[in-house]
Short mmCIF file of C-alpha atoms in Angstrom, two decimals:
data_model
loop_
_atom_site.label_atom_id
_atom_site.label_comp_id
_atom_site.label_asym_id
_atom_site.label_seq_id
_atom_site.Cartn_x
_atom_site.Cartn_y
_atom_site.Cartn_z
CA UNK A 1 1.09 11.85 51.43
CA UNK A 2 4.02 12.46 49.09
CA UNK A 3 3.04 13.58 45.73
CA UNK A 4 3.94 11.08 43.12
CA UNK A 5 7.23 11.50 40.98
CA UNK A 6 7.80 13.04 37.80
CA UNK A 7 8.29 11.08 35.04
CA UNK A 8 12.47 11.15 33.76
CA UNK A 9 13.14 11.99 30.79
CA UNK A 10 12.90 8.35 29.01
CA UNK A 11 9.98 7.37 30.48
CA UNK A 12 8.56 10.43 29.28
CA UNK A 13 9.15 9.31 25.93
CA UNK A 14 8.30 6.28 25.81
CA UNK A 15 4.78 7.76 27.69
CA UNK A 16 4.51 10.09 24.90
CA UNK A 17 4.83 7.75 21.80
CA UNK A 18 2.29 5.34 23.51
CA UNK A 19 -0.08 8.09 23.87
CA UNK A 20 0.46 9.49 20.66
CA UNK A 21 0.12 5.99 19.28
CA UNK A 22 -3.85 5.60 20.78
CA UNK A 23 -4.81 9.30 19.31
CA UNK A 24 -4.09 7.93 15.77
CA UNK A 25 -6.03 4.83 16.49
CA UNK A 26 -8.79 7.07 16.85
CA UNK A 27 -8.26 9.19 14.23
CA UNK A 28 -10.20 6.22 11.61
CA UNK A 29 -6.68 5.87 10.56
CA UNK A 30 -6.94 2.04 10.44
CA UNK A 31 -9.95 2.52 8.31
CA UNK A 32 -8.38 4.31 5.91
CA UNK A 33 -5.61 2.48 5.56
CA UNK A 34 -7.66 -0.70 4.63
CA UNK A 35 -9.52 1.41 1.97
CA UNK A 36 -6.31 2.73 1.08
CA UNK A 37 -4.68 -0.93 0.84
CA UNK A 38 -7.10 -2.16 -1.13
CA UNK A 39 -7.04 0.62 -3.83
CA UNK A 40 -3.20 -0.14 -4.12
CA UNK A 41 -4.21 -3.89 -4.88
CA UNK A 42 -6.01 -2.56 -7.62
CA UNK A 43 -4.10 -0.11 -9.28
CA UNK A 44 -0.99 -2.68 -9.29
CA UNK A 45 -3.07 -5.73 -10.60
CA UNK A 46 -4.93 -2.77 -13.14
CA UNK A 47 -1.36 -1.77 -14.29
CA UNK A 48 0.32 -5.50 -14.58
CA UNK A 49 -2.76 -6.70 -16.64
CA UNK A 50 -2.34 -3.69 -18.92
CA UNK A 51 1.47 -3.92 -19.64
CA UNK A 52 1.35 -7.45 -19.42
CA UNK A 53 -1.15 -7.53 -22.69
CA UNK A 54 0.59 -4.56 -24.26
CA UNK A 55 4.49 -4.77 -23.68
CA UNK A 56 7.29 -7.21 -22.78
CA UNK A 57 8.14 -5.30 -19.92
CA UNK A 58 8.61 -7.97 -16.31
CA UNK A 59 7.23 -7.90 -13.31
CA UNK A 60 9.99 -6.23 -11.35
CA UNK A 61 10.20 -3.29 -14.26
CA UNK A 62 7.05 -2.36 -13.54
CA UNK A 63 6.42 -3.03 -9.97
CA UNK A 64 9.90 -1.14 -8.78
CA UNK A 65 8.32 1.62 -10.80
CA UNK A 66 4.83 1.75 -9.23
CA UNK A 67 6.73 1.19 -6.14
CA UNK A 68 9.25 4.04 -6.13
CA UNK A 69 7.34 6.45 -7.93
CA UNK A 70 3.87 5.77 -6.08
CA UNK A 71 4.28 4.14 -3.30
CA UNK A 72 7.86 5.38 -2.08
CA UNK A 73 7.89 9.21 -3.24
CA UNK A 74 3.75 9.78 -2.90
CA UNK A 75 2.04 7.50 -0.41
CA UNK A 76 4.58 7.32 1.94
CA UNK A 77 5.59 10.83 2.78
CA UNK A 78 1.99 12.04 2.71
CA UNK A 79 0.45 9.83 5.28
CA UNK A 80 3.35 9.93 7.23
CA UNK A 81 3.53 13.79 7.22
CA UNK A 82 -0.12 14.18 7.82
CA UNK A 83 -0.08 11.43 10.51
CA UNK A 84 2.76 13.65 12.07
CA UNK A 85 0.91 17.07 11.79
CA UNK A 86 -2.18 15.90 12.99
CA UNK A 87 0.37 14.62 16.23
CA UNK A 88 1.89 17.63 17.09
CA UNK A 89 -0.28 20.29 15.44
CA UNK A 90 -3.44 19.22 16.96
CA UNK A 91 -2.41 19.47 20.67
CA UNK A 92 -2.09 23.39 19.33
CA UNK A 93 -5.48 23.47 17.24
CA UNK A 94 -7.73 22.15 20.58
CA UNK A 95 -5.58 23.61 23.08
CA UNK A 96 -4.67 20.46 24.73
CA UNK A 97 -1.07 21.86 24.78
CA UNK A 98 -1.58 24.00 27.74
CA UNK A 99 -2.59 21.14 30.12
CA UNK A 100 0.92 19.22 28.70
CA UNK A 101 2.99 22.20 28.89
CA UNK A 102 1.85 22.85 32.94
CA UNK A 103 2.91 19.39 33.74
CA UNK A 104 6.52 18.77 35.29
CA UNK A 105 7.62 17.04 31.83
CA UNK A 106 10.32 17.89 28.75
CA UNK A 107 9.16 19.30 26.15
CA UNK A 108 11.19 17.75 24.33
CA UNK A 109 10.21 14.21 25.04
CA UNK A 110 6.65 14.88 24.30
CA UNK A 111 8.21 15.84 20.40
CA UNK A 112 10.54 12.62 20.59
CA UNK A 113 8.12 10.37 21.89
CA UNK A 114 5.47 12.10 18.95
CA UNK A 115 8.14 11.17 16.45
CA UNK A 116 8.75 7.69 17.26
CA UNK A 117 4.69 6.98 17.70
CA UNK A 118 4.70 8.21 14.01
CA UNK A 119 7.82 6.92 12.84
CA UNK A 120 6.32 3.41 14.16
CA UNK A 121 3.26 4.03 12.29
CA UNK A 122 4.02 5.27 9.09
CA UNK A 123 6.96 2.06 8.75
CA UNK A 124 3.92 -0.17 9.23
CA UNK A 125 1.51 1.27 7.12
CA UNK A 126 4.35 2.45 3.92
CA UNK A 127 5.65 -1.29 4.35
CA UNK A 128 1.91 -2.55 4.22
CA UNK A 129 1.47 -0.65 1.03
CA UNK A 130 4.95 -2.12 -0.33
CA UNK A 131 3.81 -5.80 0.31
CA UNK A 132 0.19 -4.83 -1.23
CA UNK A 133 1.29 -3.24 -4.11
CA UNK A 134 3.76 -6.62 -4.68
CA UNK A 135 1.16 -9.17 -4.32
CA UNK A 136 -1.30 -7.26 -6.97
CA UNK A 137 1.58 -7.27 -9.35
CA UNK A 138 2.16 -10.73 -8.85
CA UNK A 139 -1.17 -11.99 -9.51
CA UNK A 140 -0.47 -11.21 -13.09
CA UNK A 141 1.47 -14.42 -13.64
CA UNK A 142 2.43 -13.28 -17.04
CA UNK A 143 4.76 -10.78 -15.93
CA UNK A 144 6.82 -13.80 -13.77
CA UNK A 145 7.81 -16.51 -16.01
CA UNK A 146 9.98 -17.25 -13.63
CA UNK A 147 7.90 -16.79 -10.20
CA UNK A 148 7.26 -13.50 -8.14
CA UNK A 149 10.42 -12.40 -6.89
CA UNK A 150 9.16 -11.34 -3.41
CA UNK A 151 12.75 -9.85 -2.15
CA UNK A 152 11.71 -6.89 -4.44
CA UNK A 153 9.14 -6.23 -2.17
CA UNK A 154 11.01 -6.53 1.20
CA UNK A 155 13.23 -3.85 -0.10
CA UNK A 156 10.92 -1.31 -1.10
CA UNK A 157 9.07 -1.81 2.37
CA UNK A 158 12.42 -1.58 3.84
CA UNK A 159 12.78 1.46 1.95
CA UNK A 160 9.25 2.99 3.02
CA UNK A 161 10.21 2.09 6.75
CA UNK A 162 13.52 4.11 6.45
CA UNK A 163 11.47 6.83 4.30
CA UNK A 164 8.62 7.17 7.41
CA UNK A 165 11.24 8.28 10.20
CA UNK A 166 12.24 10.85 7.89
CA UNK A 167 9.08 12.35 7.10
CA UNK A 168 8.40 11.88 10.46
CA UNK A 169 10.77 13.51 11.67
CA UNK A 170 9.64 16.67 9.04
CA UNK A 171 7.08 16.49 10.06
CA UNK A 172 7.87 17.71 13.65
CA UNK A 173 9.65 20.39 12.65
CA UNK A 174 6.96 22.16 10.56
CA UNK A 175 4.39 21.50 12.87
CA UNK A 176 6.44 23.11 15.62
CA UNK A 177 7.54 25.95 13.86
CA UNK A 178 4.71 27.01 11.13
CA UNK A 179 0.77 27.80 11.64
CA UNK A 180 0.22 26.28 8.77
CA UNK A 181 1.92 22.91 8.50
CA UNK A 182 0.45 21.17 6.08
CA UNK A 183 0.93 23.70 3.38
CA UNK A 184 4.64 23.99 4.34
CA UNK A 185 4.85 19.96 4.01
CA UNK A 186 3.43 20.56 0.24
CA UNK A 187 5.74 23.10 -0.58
CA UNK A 188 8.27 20.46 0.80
CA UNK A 189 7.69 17.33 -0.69
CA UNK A 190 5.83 18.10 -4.06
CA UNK A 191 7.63 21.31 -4.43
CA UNK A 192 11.28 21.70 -3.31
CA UNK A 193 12.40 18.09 -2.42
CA UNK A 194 10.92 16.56 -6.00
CA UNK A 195 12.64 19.22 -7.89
CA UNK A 196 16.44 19.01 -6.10
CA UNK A 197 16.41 15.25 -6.12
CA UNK A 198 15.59 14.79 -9.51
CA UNK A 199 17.83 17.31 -11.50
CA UNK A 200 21.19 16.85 -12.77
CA UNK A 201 22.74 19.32 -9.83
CA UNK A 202 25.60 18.41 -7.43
CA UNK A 203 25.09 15.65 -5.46
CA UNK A 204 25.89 16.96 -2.20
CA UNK A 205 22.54 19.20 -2.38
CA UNK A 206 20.69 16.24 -3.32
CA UNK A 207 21.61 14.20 -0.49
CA UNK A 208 19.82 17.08 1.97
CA UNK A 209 16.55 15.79 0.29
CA UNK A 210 14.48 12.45 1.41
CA UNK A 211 14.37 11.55 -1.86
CA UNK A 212 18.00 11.25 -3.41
CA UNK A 213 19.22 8.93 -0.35
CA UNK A 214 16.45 6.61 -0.16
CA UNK A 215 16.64 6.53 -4.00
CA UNK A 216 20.12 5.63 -3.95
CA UNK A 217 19.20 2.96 -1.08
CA UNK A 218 16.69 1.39 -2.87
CA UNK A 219 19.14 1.42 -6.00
CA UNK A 220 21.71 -0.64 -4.01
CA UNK A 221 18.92 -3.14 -2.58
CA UNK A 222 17.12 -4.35 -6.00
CA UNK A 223 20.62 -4.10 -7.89
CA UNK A 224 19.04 -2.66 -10.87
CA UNK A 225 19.31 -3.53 -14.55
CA UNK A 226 21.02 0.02 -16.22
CA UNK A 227 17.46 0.59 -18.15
CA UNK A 228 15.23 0.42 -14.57
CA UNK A 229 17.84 2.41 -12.85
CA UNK A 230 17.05 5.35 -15.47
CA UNK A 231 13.53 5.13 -15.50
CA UNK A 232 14.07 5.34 -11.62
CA UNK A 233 16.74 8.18 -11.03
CA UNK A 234 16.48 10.17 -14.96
CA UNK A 235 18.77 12.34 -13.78
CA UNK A 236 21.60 10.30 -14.27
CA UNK A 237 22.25 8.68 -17.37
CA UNK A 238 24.55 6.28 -16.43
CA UNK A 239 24.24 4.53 -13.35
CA UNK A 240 27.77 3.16 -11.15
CA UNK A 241 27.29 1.66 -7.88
CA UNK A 242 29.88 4.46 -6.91
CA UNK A 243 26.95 6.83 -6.80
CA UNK A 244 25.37 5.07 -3.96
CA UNK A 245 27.47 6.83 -1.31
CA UNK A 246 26.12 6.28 2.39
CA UNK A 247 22.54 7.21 1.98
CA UNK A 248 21.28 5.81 5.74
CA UNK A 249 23.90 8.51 6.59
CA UNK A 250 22.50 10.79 4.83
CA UNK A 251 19.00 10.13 5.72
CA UNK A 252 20.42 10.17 9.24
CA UNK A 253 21.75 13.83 9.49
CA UNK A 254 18.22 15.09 8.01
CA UNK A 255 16.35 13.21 10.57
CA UNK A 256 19.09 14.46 13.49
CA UNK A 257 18.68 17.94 12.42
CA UNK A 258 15.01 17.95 11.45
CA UNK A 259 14.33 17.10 15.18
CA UNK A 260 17.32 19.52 16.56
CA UNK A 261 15.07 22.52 14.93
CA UNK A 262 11.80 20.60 15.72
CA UNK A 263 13.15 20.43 19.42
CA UNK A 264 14.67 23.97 19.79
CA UNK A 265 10.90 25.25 18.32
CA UNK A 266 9.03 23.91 20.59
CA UNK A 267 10.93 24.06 23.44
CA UNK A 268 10.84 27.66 23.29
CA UNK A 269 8.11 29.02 21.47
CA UNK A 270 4.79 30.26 23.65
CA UNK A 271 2.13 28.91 21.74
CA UNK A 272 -1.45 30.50 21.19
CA UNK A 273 -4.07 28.28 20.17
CA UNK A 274 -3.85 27.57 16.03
CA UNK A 275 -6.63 27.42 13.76
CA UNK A 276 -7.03 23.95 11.85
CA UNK A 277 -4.91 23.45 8.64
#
């Protein structure tokens, strides 16, 4: 009897992701997402009743606010990062690695077809929170005289989608290359990435963070008013549509090189078994 064929190279992928995909079903990451979907509910409806009894301030001021600056720069990138650690990382923590790594397979499609499964996954869940986040803002009928403008919340969940293959793909690369992943991601995102993208330096330094491109995306999406593009990019006092640039570009080259290191890691490092992060 002939033994059966390898899988190519694509169908290892696509193999990969789908597997990935049914470990983070059961990781109770559905669970926590509804827990985590309805605290979102709450803190926007909290925050609209509040401002809505104490300011003037409209309903897209403050949701594109809770949106960028929770939602966007804080929800999104964790669960996406840890979603992608746990991935990659935790084949090395239980030593499930070694039976992968014996197989006739790529390496390198087991990381792509990880980064897709948790590309796929964090776009559903960061848009999820975008839409949530929207419709607890918009019970506050105060704050929308006019109605709830609901193409404020396609764009941030456009923007989350975008944002997840990113940290994604970050994701892959510190869990290939670092023990410790996790803390590395920290260092990253609270650390190094908030600090660059939000000071007055030159722009093309920014635009080798998440943050500045997806800023400047969002920023060309809502077509902001010039007092809620300060409170969302400070930095700049003056806002000109010039500054948007070509941030899916942008956020293009980090993802392609983000997975070029991830890939050249892991293709040839010789792995010992990890201890949990």
């Amino acid at each position: 009897m002939n033994a059966p064929r390898p899988l190519g190279f694509v169908a290892t992928v696509v193999e990969s992701a789908r597997q990935t995909a049914l470990r983070l079903r059961h990781n109770r990451v559905w669970t926590l997402v509804l827990i985590g979907a309805a605290a979102l509910y709450g803190i926007a409806w909290l925050v609209g009743y509040q401002v809505g009894r104490r300011t003037t301030d409209n309903g897209v001021i403050v949701y594109c606010n809770l949106a960028w600056w929770l939602q966007a720069t804080v929800v999104t990138p964790w669960l996406t990062l840890y979603l992608g650690v746990q991935a990659l990382h935790g084949g090395l923590e239980d030593r499930t690695f070694q039976y992968l790594f014996l197989r006739p397979v790529s390496r390198v499609a087991l990381l792509l077809g990880n980064w897709i499964a948790v590309s796929l996954v964090g776009a559903a869940v960061g848009g999820l929170g975008a839409v949530v986040l929207f419709v607890g803002m918009a019970d506050n009928a105060e704050l929308w005289p006019d109605g709830a403008e609901w193409g404020y919340a396609g764009a941030f969940a456009g923007a989350c989608a975008i944002a997840a293959t990113a940290y994604a793909a970050a994701a892959m690369a510190f869990s290939a290359w670092f023990r410790r992943p996790l803390v590395w991601a920290a260092f990253f995102v609270v650390g190094l990435q908030q600090v660059v993208a939000n000071l007055p330096i030159s722009a093309g330094l920014r635009s080798a963070t998440i943050t500045d491109p997806l800023r400047r995306f969002v920023l060309d999406a809502i077509e902001p008013t010039q007092r809620l593009a300060n409170s969302l990019w400070p930095a700049e006092a003056t806002f000109d549509l010039e500054l948007i640039g070509s941030p899916l570009l942008d956020l293009g080259w980090f993802v392609f090189v983000a997975l070029a290191i991830a890939s050249w890691v892991y293709a040839r490092t010789e792995y010992d078994a990890r201890a949990r992060d």
